[in-house]
Coordinates of C-alpha atoms in Angstrom, one line a residue:
Chain A
X1 CA -43.3 39.0 -3.6
X2 CA -45.3 41.8 -2.3
X3 CA -46.8 39.1 0.1
X4 CA -43.1 37.9 1.1
X5 CA -41.7 41.3 1.8
X6 CA -44.3 42.4 3.5
X7 CA -44.1 39.6 5.9
X8 CA -40.6 40.1 6.3
X9 CA -41.7 43.4 7.9
X10 CA -44.4 42.2 9.8
X11 CA -41.9 39.5 11.6
X12 CA -39.8 43.1 12.3
X13 CA -42.7 44.8 13.7
X14 CA -44.3 42.0 15.7
X15 CA -41.2 39.6 16.7
X16 CA -43.3 38.3 19.1
X17 CA -46.1 37.0 16.7
X18 CA -47.5 34.0 15.6
X19 CA -47.6 34.3 11.9
X20 CA -49.7 31.8 9.8
X21 CA -49.1 32.6 5.8
X22 CA -51.8 31.4 3.5
X23 CA -50.2 30.9 0.1
X24 CA -51.5 31.1 -3.1
X25 CA -50.8 27.9 -5.1
X26 CA -52.5 28.7 -8.3
X27 CA -49.4 29.9 -9.8
X28 CA -47.8 26.2 -9.5
X29 CA -46.6 24.9 -12.4
X30 CA -45.0 21.4 -13.5
X31 CA -41.9 21.6 -15.4
X32 CA -39.9 18.7 -16.5
X33 CA -41.8 16.8 -14.3
X34 CA -41.6 18.7 -11.3
X35 CA -43.4 20.8 -9.3
X36 CA -42.8 24.3 -8.9
X37 CA -44.4 26.5 -6.1
X38 CA -43.4 29.8 -7.2
X39 CA -45.5 31.8 -4.5
X40 CA -44.6 29.4 -1.8
X41 CA -41.1 29.5 -2.3
X42 CA -40.7 32.9 -2.7
X43 CA -42.2 33.0 0.7
X44 CA -39.8 30.4 2.1
X45 CA -37.1 31.9 0.4
X46 CA -37.6 35.4 1.6
X47 CA -38.4 34.4 5.6
X48 CA -35.7 32.0 5.4
X49 CA -32.9 34.4 3.9
X50 CA -32.6 32.7 1.0
X51 CA -34.0 34.9 -1.6
X52 CA -32.4 36.8 -4.4
X53 CA -33.0 40.3 -2.6
X54 CA -32.4 42.6 -5.9
X55 CA -34.8 40.2 -8.2
X56 CA -37.4 39.2 -5.4
X57 CA -37.7 35.8 -6.4
X58 CA -35.6 32.8 -6.5
X59 CA -32.3 31.8 -4.8
X60 CA -29.3 34.2 -4.4
X61 CA -26.0 33.2 -5.7
X62 CA -28.1 30.8 -8.1
X63 CA -26.5 29.4 -11.2
X64 CA -28.6 27.7 -14.4
X65 CA -26.2 24.8 -15.1
X66 CA -29.1 22.4 -14.7
X67 CA -31.6 24.4 -17.1
X68 CA -28.9 24.7 -19.9
X69 CA -28.2 21.3 -19.9
X70 CA -32.0 20.5 -20.1
X71 CA -32.0 23.2 -23.4
X72 CA -29.1 21.3 -24.6
X73 CA -31.3 18.3 -24.8
X74 CA -34.0 20.4 -26.5
X75 CA -36.2 20.1 -23.6
X76 CA -39.0 22.7 -23.3
X77 CA -40.1 25.1 -21.9
X78 CA -37.1 27.4 -21.7
X79 CA -39.2 30.4 -20.9
X80 CA -39.5 29.6 -17.1
X81 CA -35.9 30.7 -15.5
X82 CA -35.3 27.4 -12.6
X83 CA -31.8 27.8 -11.1
X84 CA -29.8 24.9 -10.0
X85 CA -30.4 25.6 -6.0
X86 CA -34.3 26.0 -6.5
X87 CA -34.1 22.8 -8.6
X88 CA -33.4 20.9 -5.6
X89 CA -36.7 22.5 -4.0
X90 CA -38.7 21.5 -6.7
X91 CA -37.0 17.7 -7.1
X92 CA -37.7 17.1 -3.2
X93 CA -40.9 18.3 -3.2
X94 CA -41.9 16.2 -6.1
X95 CA -40.8 13.1 -4.6
X96 CA -42.6 13.8 -1.5
X97 CA -45.5 14.4 -3.2
X98 CA -45.2 11.5 -5.3
X99 CA -44.7 9.4 -2.0
X100 CA -48.1 10.6 -1.7
X101 CA -47.8 13.7 1.0
X102 CA -49.9 16.1 0.8
X103 CA -48.4 19.6 -0.5
X104 CA -49.3 21.3 3.4
X105 CA -47.1 18.3 4.4
X106 CA -44.2 18.8 2.0
X107 CA -44.6 22.6 1.9
X108 CA -43.8 22.2 6.1
X109 CA -41.2 19.5 5.7
X110 CA -39.1 22.1 3.0
X111 CA -39.5 24.6 5.2
X112 CA -38.1 23.0 8.2
X113 CA -34.4 23.9 6.8
X114 CA -35.7 27.2 6.2
X115 CA -36.9 28.2 9.7
X116 CA -36.1 25.0 11.4
X117 CA -38.0 24.8 14.8
X118 CA -39.5 28.3 14.8
X119 CA -43.2 28.1 15.8
X120 CA -43.6 31.2 15.1
X121 CA -43.6 30.9 11.3
X122 CA -46.0 28.8 9.6
X123 CA -46.4 28.6 5.7
X124 CA -49.6 26.4 4.5
X125 CA -50.8 26.4 1.1
X126 CA -54.2 27.7 0.4
X127 CA -55.0 24.2 -0.8
X128 CA -53.5 20.8 -1.3
X129 CA -55.9 19.9 -3.9
X130 CA -54.7 21.2 -7.5
X131 CA -55.9 25.0 -8.3
X132 CA -54.3 26.3 -11.8
X133 CA -54.9 29.7 -12.9
X134 CA -56.0 29.9 -16.6
X135 CA -55.9 33.0 -18.8
X136 CA -58.3 33.3 -21.7
X137 CA -56.8 34.7 -24.3
X138 CA -57.8 36.1 -28.2
X139 CA -56.6 33.6 -30.3
X140 CA -57.6 33.3 -34.1
X141 CA -56.3 30.3 -34.8
X142 CA -58.8 28.7 -32.4
X143 CA -62.2 27.6 -32.8
X144 CA -64.2 29.8 -31.2
X145 CA -61.3 32.3 -31.5
X146 CA -59.9 32.2 -27.7
X147 CA -58.1 30.0 -25.7
X148 CA -57.2 29.5 -21.9
X149 CA -53.4 29.5 -21.4
X150 CA -51.9 28.7 -17.8
X151 CA -51.1 32.0 -15.9
X152 CA -47.6 31.3 -16.2
X153 CA -47.3 31.0 -19.5
X154 CA -49.4 34.2 -20.0
X155 CA -47.3 36.0 -17.4
X156 CA -43.9 35.2 -17.8
X157 CA -43.6 33.5 -21.4
X158 CA -45.7 35.8 -22.8
X159 CA -45.4 39.2 -20.8
X160 CA -48.9 39.5 -19.9
X161 CA -49.3 41.3 -23.3
X162 CA -52.0 39.3 -24.7
X163 CA -55.6 41.0 -23.7
X164 CA -56.5 38.7 -20.6
X165 CA -60.1 38.0 -21.3
X166 CA -61.0 36.0 -18.2
X167 CA -58.9 34.7 -15.5
X168 CA -60.2 31.2 -14.3
X169 CA -59.0 29.8 -11.2
X170 CA -59.7 26.0 -12.6
X171 CA -60.4 23.2 -10.0
X172 CA -60.9 26.3 -7.1
X173 CA -64.4 25.1 -6.9
X174 CA -63.2 21.6 -6.1
X175 CA -60.5 22.5 -4.2
X176 CA -61.1 22.3 -0.1
X177 CA -58.4 24.6 2.2
X178 CA -55.4 23.0 3.2
X179 CA -55.3 21.5 7.1
X180 CA -55.0 24.6 9.4
X181 CA -56.2 27.4 6.8
X182 CA -59.6 27.8 8.3
X183 CA -58.3 27.2 11.5
X184 CA -55.9 29.8 11.9
X185 CA -58.1 32.3 10.4
X186 CA -60.8 31.8 12.9
X187 CA -58.4 31.7 15.4
X188 CA -56.2 34.9 14.2
X189 CA -56.3 37.7 16.4
X190 CA -55.5 40.0 13.0
X191 CA -55.6 39.0 9.4
X192 CA -54.0 41.0 7.1
X193 CA -54.0 41.4 3.2
X194 CA -50.5 42.0 2.0
X195 CA -50.0 44.1 -1.2
X196 CA -50.4 41.4 -3.4
X197 CA -52.3 40.8 -6.5
X198 CA -55.9 41.1 -5.7
X199 CA -57.0 38.9 -8.4
X200 CA -54.2 36.0 -9.3
X201 CA -52.8 35.8 -6.0
X202 CA -55.8 36.8 -3.0
X203 CA -58.4 36.4 -5.3
X204 CA -57.4 33.1 -5.9
X205 CA -57.0 32.2 -1.8
X206 CA -60.4 33.8 -1.5
X207 CA -62.1 31.8 -4.1
X208 CA -61.4 28.5 -2.5
X209 CA -64.6 27.4 -0.9
X210 CA -64.9 28.2 2.5
X211 CA -61.9 30.6 3.1
X212 CA -63.6 34.2 2.0
X213 CA -66.5 32.9 4.6
X214 CA -63.8 32.4 6.9
X215 CA -62.7 35.9 6.6
X216 CA -65.7 37.6 6.6
X217 CA -66.8 35.4 9.7
X218 CA -63.6 35.7 12.0
X219 CA -63.6 38.0 14.6
X220 CA -60.2 39.4 13.8
X221 CA -60.5 42.6 11.9
X222 CA -59.3 42.5 8.3
X223 CA -56.9 44.8 7.0
X224 CA -55.1 45.0 3.7
X225 CA -52.3 47.1 1.6
X226 CA -53.1 48.6 -1.8
X227 CA -50.9 46.8 -4.1
X228 CA -51.8 49.9 -6.2
X229 CA -49.4 53.2 -5.9
X230 CA -50.7 56.1 -8.0
X231 CA -52.3 54.3 -11.2
X232 CA -49.1 51.5 -11.2
X233 CA -49.2 48.4 -9.2
X234 CA -46.6 48.3 -6.8
X235 CA -45.0 45.4 -9.0
X236 CA -45.9 43.3 -11.7
X237 CA -48.8 43.8 -14.1
X238 CA -51.8 43.8 -11.6
X239 CA -53.7 46.0 -14.3
X240 CA -54.1 43.7 -16.7
X241 CA -55.5 41.0 -14.7
X242 CA -57.4 43.7 -12.5
X243 CA -59.1 45.0 -16.0
X244 CA -60.0 41.2 -16.8
X245 CA -62.3 41.5 -13.9
X246 CA -63.7 44.8 -14.3
X247 CA -61.9 46.5 -11.6
X248 CA -59.9 49.8 -12.3
X249 CA -56.2 50.0 -11.3
X250 CA -57.0 51.9 -8.6
X251 CA -56.2 51.8 -4.8
X252 CA -59.7 52.8 -4.1
X253 CA -61.1 50.4 -6.9
X254 CA -59.3 47.6 -5.3
X255 CA -60.6 47.9 -1.5
X256 CA -64.2 48.3 -3.0
X257 CA -63.6 45.3 -4.9
X258 CA -62.9 43.3 -1.8
X259 CA -65.7 45.3 -0.4
X260 CA -67.0 45.8 3.2
X261 CA -68.1 42.7 3.8
X262 CA -64.4 41.4 3.9
X263 CA -62.5 44.4 4.6
X264 CA -62.5 46.4 8.0
X265 CA -59.2 48.5 7.2
X266 CA -57.1 49.6 4.0
X267 CA -54.0 51.4 3.9
X268 CA -53.1 53.6 0.6
X269 CA -50.2 54.8 -0.2
X270 CA -50.2 58.9 0.4
X271 CA -49.8 59.6 -3.3
X272 CA -53.2 58.2 -3.2
X273 CA -54.4 60.0 -0.4
X274 CA -57.5 61.0 -2.4
X275 CA -58.8 57.4 -2.3
X276 CA -59.2 57.6 1.5
X277 CA -62.5 59.4 1.7
X278 CA -63.8 57.3 -1.1
X279 CA -62.8 53.9 0.8
X280 CA -64.2 55.7 4.2
X281 CA -67.4 56.4 2.4
X282 CA -67.7 52.6 1.7
X283 CA -67.4 51.8 5.4
X284 CA -63.9 50.8 5.2
X285 CA -61.4 52.3 7.6
X286 CA -58.7 53.7 5.4
X287 CA -55.2 55.9 6.0
X288 CA -52.7 57.0 3.6
X289 CA -49.0 56.4 4.4
X290 CA -45.9 55.6 2.2
X291 CA -46.4 51.8 0.8
X292 CA -43.0 51.7 -0.6
X293 CA -40.3 50.3 -1.2
X294 CA -41.2 47.0 0.1
X295 CA -37.9 45.6 -0.6
X296 CA -36.5 47.3 2.5
X297 CA -37.5 45.3 5.4
X298 CA -37.5 48.5 7.7
X299 CA -40.0 50.2 5.6
X300 CA -42.2 47.1 5.2
X301 CA -41.8 47.2 9.2
X302 CA -43.4 50.6 9.2
X303 CA -46.3 49.9 6.8
X304 CA -46.9 46.5 9.1
X305 CA -46.8 48.6 12.2
X306 CA -49.4 51.1 10.3
X307 CA -51.5 48.0 9.5
X308 CA -51.6 46.7 12.4
X309 CA -52.4 50.0 14.5
X310 CA -55.3 50.4 11.9
X311 CA -56.7 46.8 13.1
X312 CA -56.3 47.9 16.6
X313 CA -58.1 51.3 16.3
X314 CA -60.9 49.3 14.2
X315 CA -61.3 46.3 16.5
X316 CA -61.6 49.0 19.4
Chain B
X1 CA -16.8 2.5 -17.5
X2 CA -14.9 -0.3 -19.5
X3 CA -17.3 -0.9 -21.9
X4 CA -17.9 3.0 -22.9
X5 CA -13.6 3.2 -23.2
X6 CA -14.0 0.1 -25.2
X7 CA -16.6 1.2 -27.5
X8 CA -14.9 4.4 -27.9
X9 CA -11.4 2.5 -29.3
X10 CA -13.7 -0.1 -31.7
X11 CA -15.4 3.3 -33.2
X12 CA -11.5 4.5 -33.9
X13 CA -10.6 0.7 -35.0
X14 CA -14.0 0.4 -37.3
X15 CA -14.9 3.7 -38.4
X16 CA -17.4 2.2 -40.4
X17 CA -19.0 0.2 -38.6
X18 CA -22.5 0.0 -37.5
X19 CA -22.5 -0.4 -33.7
X20 CA -25.2 -1.6 -31.6
X21 CA -24.7 -1.6 -27.7
X22 CA -26.9 -3.5 -25.4
X23 CA -26.2 -1.7 -21.8
X24 CA -27.0 -3.1 -18.7
X25 CA -29.5 -1.3 -16.8
X26 CA -29.5 -3.4 -13.4
X27 CA -27.4 -0.9 -11.7
X28 CA -30.2 1.7 -12.3
X29 CA -31.5 3.5 -9.3
X30 CA -34.3 5.7 -7.9
X31 CA -32.7 8.9 -6.3
X32 CA -34.6 11.6 -5.2
X33 CA -37.5 10.5 -7.3
X34 CA -35.7 10.2 -10.1
X35 CA -34.6 7.9 -12.1
X36 CA -30.7 7.1 -12.6
X37 CA -29.0 4.5 -15.3
X38 CA -25.0 4.9 -14.4
X39 CA -24.3 2.5 -17.5
X40 CA -26.2 4.0 -20.0
X41 CA -25.2 7.4 -18.8
X42 CA -21.6 6.2 -18.8
X43 CA -21.5 4.8 -22.8
X44 CA -23.8 8.2 -23.7
X45 CA -21.6 10.6 -22.2
X46 CA -18.2 8.8 -23.2
X47 CA -19.3 8.4 -27.0
X48 CA -20.8 12.0 -26.7
X49 CA -17.7 13.5 -25.7
X50 CA -19.4 15.1 -22.3
X51 CA -17.8 12.2 -19.8
X52 CA -15.3 13.4 -17.2
X53 CA -12.2 11.6 -18.8
X54 CA -10.3 10.9 -15.3
X55 CA -12.9 9.9 -13.4
X56 CA -14.6 7.7 -16.3
X57 CA -17.7 8.5 -15.2
X58 CA -20.2 11.8 -14.2
X59 CA -19.8 14.8 -17.0
X60 CA -16.8 17.2 -17.5
X61 CA -16.7 20.3 -15.6
X62 CA -19.4 19.3 -13.1
X63 CA -20.5 21.1 -10.3
X64 CA -22.6 19.9 -7.5
X65 CA -25.1 22.6 -6.2
X66 CA -28.3 20.5 -6.5
X67 CA -26.9 17.8 -4.5
X68 CA -25.8 20.5 -1.7
X69 CA -28.8 21.9 -1.3
X70 CA -30.7 18.7 -1.5
X71 CA -28.4 17.9 1.7
X72 CA -29.4 21.1 3.2
X73 CA -32.5 19.9 3.1
X74 CA -31.3 16.6 5.1
X75 CA -32.6 14.8 1.9
X76 CA -31.1 11.2 1.7
X77 CA -29.2 9.5 0.1
X78 CA -26.1 11.9 0.1
X79 CA -23.4 8.6 -0.8
X80 CA -24.4 8.8 -4.7
X81 CA -22.6 11.8 -6.3
X82 CA -24.9 13.7 -8.8
X83 CA -23.5 16.4 -10.2
X84 CA -25.8 19.5 -11.8
X85 CA -25.5 18.3 -15.6
X86 CA -26.2 14.7 -14.6
X87 CA -29.2 16.2 -12.8
X88 CA -30.4 17.3 -16.2
X89 CA -30.4 13.7 -17.8
X90 CA -32.1 12.0 -14.9
X91 CA -34.9 14.9 -14.7
X92 CA -35.5 14.7 -18.4
X93 CA -35.4 10.9 -18.4
X94 CA -37.7 10.5 -15.4
X95 CA -40.0 13.1 -17.3
X96 CA -40.4 10.6 -20.2
X97 CA -40.7 7.9 -18.3
X98 CA -43.5 9.2 -16.4
X99 CA -45.0 10.2 -19.3
X100 CA -45.3 6.6 -20.3
X101 CA -42.2 6.2 -22.5
X102 CA -39.9 2.8 -22.2
X103 CA -36.5 3.5 -21.4
X104 CA -35.4 2.0 -24.7
X105 CA -37.0 5.2 -26.5
X106 CA -35.9 7.6 -23.5
X107 CA -32.4 6.7 -24.1
X108 CA -32.5 7.1 -28.0
X109 CA -33.9 10.4 -27.4
X110 CA -31.1 11.4 -24.7
X111 CA -28.5 10.0 -27.1
X112 CA -29.9 11.9 -30.2
X113 CA -28.2 15.1 -28.4
X114 CA -25.2 13.5 -28.2
X115 CA -24.5 11.6 -31.7
X116 CA -27.3 13.6 -33.3
X117 CA -28.2 11.8 -36.6
X118 CA -25.6 9.4 -36.4
X119 CA -26.7 6.0 -37.9
X120 CA -23.7 4.3 -36.7
X121 CA -24.4 4.0 -33.1
X122 CA -27.3 2.9 -31.2
X123 CA -27.9 2.1 -27.5
X124 CA -30.1 0.0 -25.9
X125 CA -31.1 -0.9 -22.6
X126 CA -31.0 -4.6 -21.9
X127 CA -34.4 -4.2 -21.0
X128 CA -37.3 -1.9 -21.0
X129 CA -38.7 -3.7 -17.9
X130 CA -37.1 -3.0 -14.8
X131 CA -34.3 -5.2 -13.2
X132 CA -32.5 -4.5 -10.2
X133 CA -29.2 -6.0 -8.8
X134 CA -29.3 -6.9 -4.8
X135 CA -26.1 -8.1 -3.2
X136 CA -27.1 -10.3 -0.2
X137 CA -24.8 -9.5 2.6
X138 CA -24.4 -10.8 6.1
X139 CA -26.1 -8.6 9.0
X140 CA -26.6 -10.0 12.6
X141 CA -29.4 -7.8 13.1
X142 CA -31.4 -8.9 10.5
X143 CA -33.9 -12.2 11.1
X144 CA -32.1 -15.0 9.2
X145 CA -28.6 -12.9 9.6
X146 CA -29.0 -11.9 6.2
X147 CA -30.3 -9.2 3.9
X148 CA -30.1 -7.9 0.3
X149 CA -29.2 -4.3 -0.3
X150 CA -29.5 -2.3 -4.0
X151 CA -26.1 -3.0 -5.9
X152 CA -25.1 0.8 -5.8
X153 CA -25.4 0.5 -1.9
X154 CA -23.1 -1.9 -1.9
X155 CA -20.6 -0.7 -4.7
X156 CA -20.7 2.8 -3.7
X157 CA -22.2 3.5 0.0
X158 CA -19.9 0.7 1.0
X159 CA -17.1 0.6 -1.3
X160 CA -18.1 -3.4 -1.7
X161 CA -16.6 -4.2 1.7
X162 CA -19.4 -5.9 3.0
X163 CA -18.7 -9.9 1.8
X164 CA -21.3 -10.6 -1.4
X165 CA -23.1 -13.8 -0.1
X166 CA -25.0 -13.9 -3.4
X167 CA -25.8 -11.3 -6.5
X168 CA -29.4 -11.5 -7.4
X169 CA -30.6 -9.5 -10.7
X170 CA -34.1 -9.1 -9.1
X171 CA -36.7 -8.9 -11.9
X172 CA -34.5 -10.3 -14.8
X173 CA -36.5 -13.6 -15.0
X174 CA -39.7 -11.9 -16.0
X175 CA -37.9 -9.0 -18.1
X176 CA -38.2 -9.2 -21.5
X177 CA -35.3 -7.7 -24.2
X178 CA -35.8 -4.4 -25.4
X179 CA -36.8 -3.7 -28.6
X180 CA -33.9 -4.5 -31.1
X181 CA -31.6 -6.0 -28.6
X182 CA -32.3 -9.8 -30.1
X183 CA -32.3 -8.5 -33.2
X184 CA -29.1 -7.0 -33.0
X185 CA -27.6 -10.0 -31.7
X186 CA -28.9 -11.9 -34.3
X187 CA -27.7 -9.8 -37.5
X188 CA -24.6 -9.2 -36.0
X189 CA -21.3 -10.0 -37.8
X190 CA -19.1 -9.7 -34.8
X191 CA -20.2 -9.8 -30.9
X192 CA -18.0 -8.2 -28.4
X193 CA -18.1 -8.6 -24.9
X194 CA -16.1 -5.7 -23.6
X195 CA -14.0 -5.9 -20.6
X196 CA -16.9 -5.4 -18.4
X197 CA -17.7 -7.2 -14.9
X198 CA -18.9 -10.4 -15.7
X199 CA -21.4 -10.7 -13.2
X200 CA -23.1 -7.1 -12.7
X201 CA -22.7 -5.6 -16.1
X202 CA -22.3 -8.9 -18.7
X203 CA -24.0 -11.2 -16.4
X204 CA -27.0 -9.4 -16.1
X205 CA -27.7 -8.6 -19.6
X206 CA -27.4 -12.4 -20.4
X207 CA -29.5 -13.2 -17.7
X208 CA -32.3 -11.7 -19.7
X209 CA -34.4 -14.4 -20.8
X210 CA -33.7 -14.9 -24.4
X211 CA -30.1 -13.1 -24.8
X212 CA -27.7 -15.5 -23.6
X213 CA -29.4 -17.9 -26.0
X214 CA -29.5 -15.3 -29.1
X215 CA -25.4 -14.9 -28.2
X216 CA -25.2 -18.5 -28.5
X217 CA -27.5 -19.4 -31.7
X218 CA -25.8 -15.9 -33.5
X219 CA -24.0 -16.5 -36.7
X220 CA -21.6 -13.8 -35.5
X221 CA -18.2 -15.3 -33.6
X222 CA -18.2 -14.0 -30.1
X223 CA -14.9 -12.8 -28.7
X224 CA -14.7 -11.3 -25.1
X225 CA -11.9 -9.3 -23.7
X226 CA -10.8 -10.2 -19.8
X227 CA -11.9 -7.8 -17.1
X228 CA -9.1 -9.3 -15.4
X229 CA -5.2 -8.6 -15.8
X230 CA -2.8 -10.0 -13.4
X231 CA -5.1 -10.9 -10.5
X232 CA -6.5 -7.5 -10.4
X233 CA -10.1 -6.2 -12.3
X234 CA -8.9 -4.1 -14.7
X235 CA -11.0 -1.5 -12.6
X236 CA -13.6 -1.6 -9.9
X237 CA -14.3 -4.4 -7.5
X238 CA -14.5 -7.6 -10.0
X239 CA -13.0 -9.7 -7.7
X240 CA -15.9 -9.4 -4.7
X241 CA -18.8 -10.3 -7.2
X242 CA -16.9 -13.2 -9.1
X243 CA -16.1 -14.8 -5.3
X244 CA -19.7 -14.3 -4.8
X245 CA -20.6 -16.5 -7.4
X246 CA -17.9 -19.0 -7.0
X247 CA -15.2 -17.5 -9.8
X248 CA -11.3 -17.1 -9.5
X249 CA -10.1 -13.2 -10.3
X250 CA -8.6 -14.6 -12.9
X251 CA -8.4 -14.2 -16.9
X252 CA -9.1 -17.6 -17.7
X253 CA -11.6 -18.4 -15.2
X254 CA -13.8 -15.8 -16.4
X255 CA -13.7 -17.2 -20.0
X256 CA -14.5 -20.4 -18.6
X257 CA -17.3 -18.9 -16.8
X258 CA -18.5 -17.8 -20.0
X259 CA -17.7 -20.9 -21.3
X260 CA -17.2 -22.1 -24.8
X261 CA -20.7 -22.7 -25.8
X262 CA -20.9 -18.6 -25.5
X263 CA -17.5 -17.9 -26.5
X264 CA -15.6 -18.1 -29.4
X265 CA -12.4 -16.1 -28.8
X266 CA -10.7 -14.5 -25.6
X267 CA -8.2 -11.5 -25.1
X268 CA -6.2 -11.8 -22.0
X269 CA -3.2 -9.0 -20.9
X270 CA 0.1 -10.0 -21.9
X271 CA 1.1 -10.5 -17.9
X272 CA -1.8 -13.3 -18.0
X273 CA -0.1 -15.3 -21.1
X274 CA 0.0 -18.1 -19.2
X275 CA -3.8 -18.1 -19.0
X276 CA -3.7 -19.1 -23.2
X277 CA -3.5 -22.4 -23.3
X278 CA -5.8 -22.8 -20.4
X279 CA -8.4 -21.2 -22.3
X280 CA -7.2 -22.7 -25.7
X281 CA -7.6 -25.8 -23.9
X282 CA -11.1 -25.2 -23.4
X283 CA -12.2 -24.8 -27.0
X284 CA -11.9 -21.2 -26.8
X285 CA -9.6 -19.3 -29.4
X286 CA -7.0 -17.0 -26.9
X287 CA -4.6 -14.4 -27.5
X288 CA -2.4 -12.6 -25.2
X289 CA -2.4 -8.7 -25.8
X290 CA -1.7 -5.7 -23.8
X291 CA -5.0 -5.1 -22.3
X292 CA -4.4 -1.1 -20.5
X293 CA -4.8 1.4 -20.4
X294 CA -8.3 1.2 -21.8
X295 CA -8.5 5.0 -21.1
X296 CA -6.1 5.6 -23.7
X297 CA -8.5 5.7 -27.1
X298 CA -5.7 5.0 -29.3
X299 CA -4.7 2.1 -26.9
X300 CA -8.3 0.8 -26.6
X301 CA -8.8 1.0 -30.7
X302 CA -6.0 -1.5 -30.6
X303 CA -7.4 -3.4 -28.4
X304 CA -10.5 -3.7 -30.6
X305 CA -8.2 -3.9 -33.5
X306 CA -7.2 -7.1 -31.8
X307 CA -10.6 -9.0 -30.9
X308 CA -12.0 -8.2 -34.4
X309 CA -8.9 -9.9 -35.8
X310 CA -9.4 -12.7 -33.6
X311 CA -13.2 -12.9 -34.6
X312 CA -12.1 -12.7 -38.2
X313 CA -9.7 -15.5 -37.8
X314 CA -12.5 -17.5 -35.5
X315 CA -15.1 -17.0 -38.8
X316 CA -12.8 -18.3 -41.0

């Protein structure tokens, strides 16, 4: 959601830019036999004008007939909300995947509806291979006392309440970056890390072998926006997953977690201005600016301009 | 539709009867990767109270959001109408089939929603194996001048307009009756052929190896209702498919097509009273009674009583 809203602002800030978005697919889940890619869809719907604005995910003007009918059949799970319009996306995606198309081609075909022949926007899944984030939680009833559940089950069904003992991107080590991902990173003028979850969103993308190295090796400056404002994540439950990897919920801590090797510049919110010298001391250029509200496209555009400006400073 | 409405009447006419319905599955089609079983669903929805009464197929209070969204993605085909409520049935069926359950078990699971623990109604697909009716039509652009299209494409998309040169139940010869089909036929007190299409509905069921022989060999009397009233089929385009197999659209002709070997009794409409001596002359007991409107459950019950009475006459 943070990524999608930030990119919408970026498009306003740099209308002539060619933007390649590398999307996290480790939150993907198969429900009722249909492949659901929440992060790709949130980007697609947000940039395509189909997003439910207030909610930030799912389609606007949505109804839930199909899910109600599935519930009448007692089909599980019912804890993941899927609207009727959204179902069409998953049905078509699953049909194409079953026909043998890789997710990257399926995503391109779906995006064709939302932004047609526009050559300035491209959404790539991080990988065509299946990677699924699992969360290890305590469970006295499991031998060993712990078990791993799908990220969505932890996040959506259990509201991130069970303490995350570990976050494991299952399959990441064997995954290959989707076609175009490394090329886009290598050819980029600027690489931006939106204020997305540094563990389960950006972290899993960087965990796909070759991606982190491509970002580190790229000529382009790499600038990120802090997903933490004050001691609270901009949205979501980022602190829960940061704790799992031993990182404080703190704007400076996230920058240091990415590290100087990866990051050239970092934007923090004005309420976190005291993070600036800490981040700068680590060799990462840092500025404080207002990082909310991302939901306002004009504000998101302002943040994007700040990020681009920081990137150009760094480059020069 | 004729079958479903007739069985609703039968249930009223014989409330204590144990009814096993053998449903045609050769009209089934895979759309958007989802397995659609129109005949099974029409029976299930009709007997479960979920049918669109006026239309006779599909769900009541239906909307078409999913299909509209698929159209927005330019996904084909768009000529087959699928409502949002209906989609849930197909999604769940496909999920269970993909998980390895045979269609008969999937159908039982779906019906559990509609008639719960009722032991008096059982819906069996004719076969768990795939059988698909194809219609051979003229096509000057195809080498040889003819090609075969899926029954639904001919029936729904092309309104049965191209002349059917042949009707082929592809896969029927290799199909096995679903578990319970032959047993139900063998154990039946009465076997009823509803006023369904004698070629593409009842004909394909009888084409599954073993089914016709089981009906012929059963102790129970076999009584059918004419799907033809006057020279017009009760509904649908039965005349087009009858012509393809060289049978006249005529209440007596259909009885003779089934033949004395299969059929013990036959009900024709009062407007076809002159068919009675023709059918009787062939050794099949025949009576004339009003065979419309099937859509009225009380009228359908009356027809069912007539059929049961004819069966009991025959048996004694």
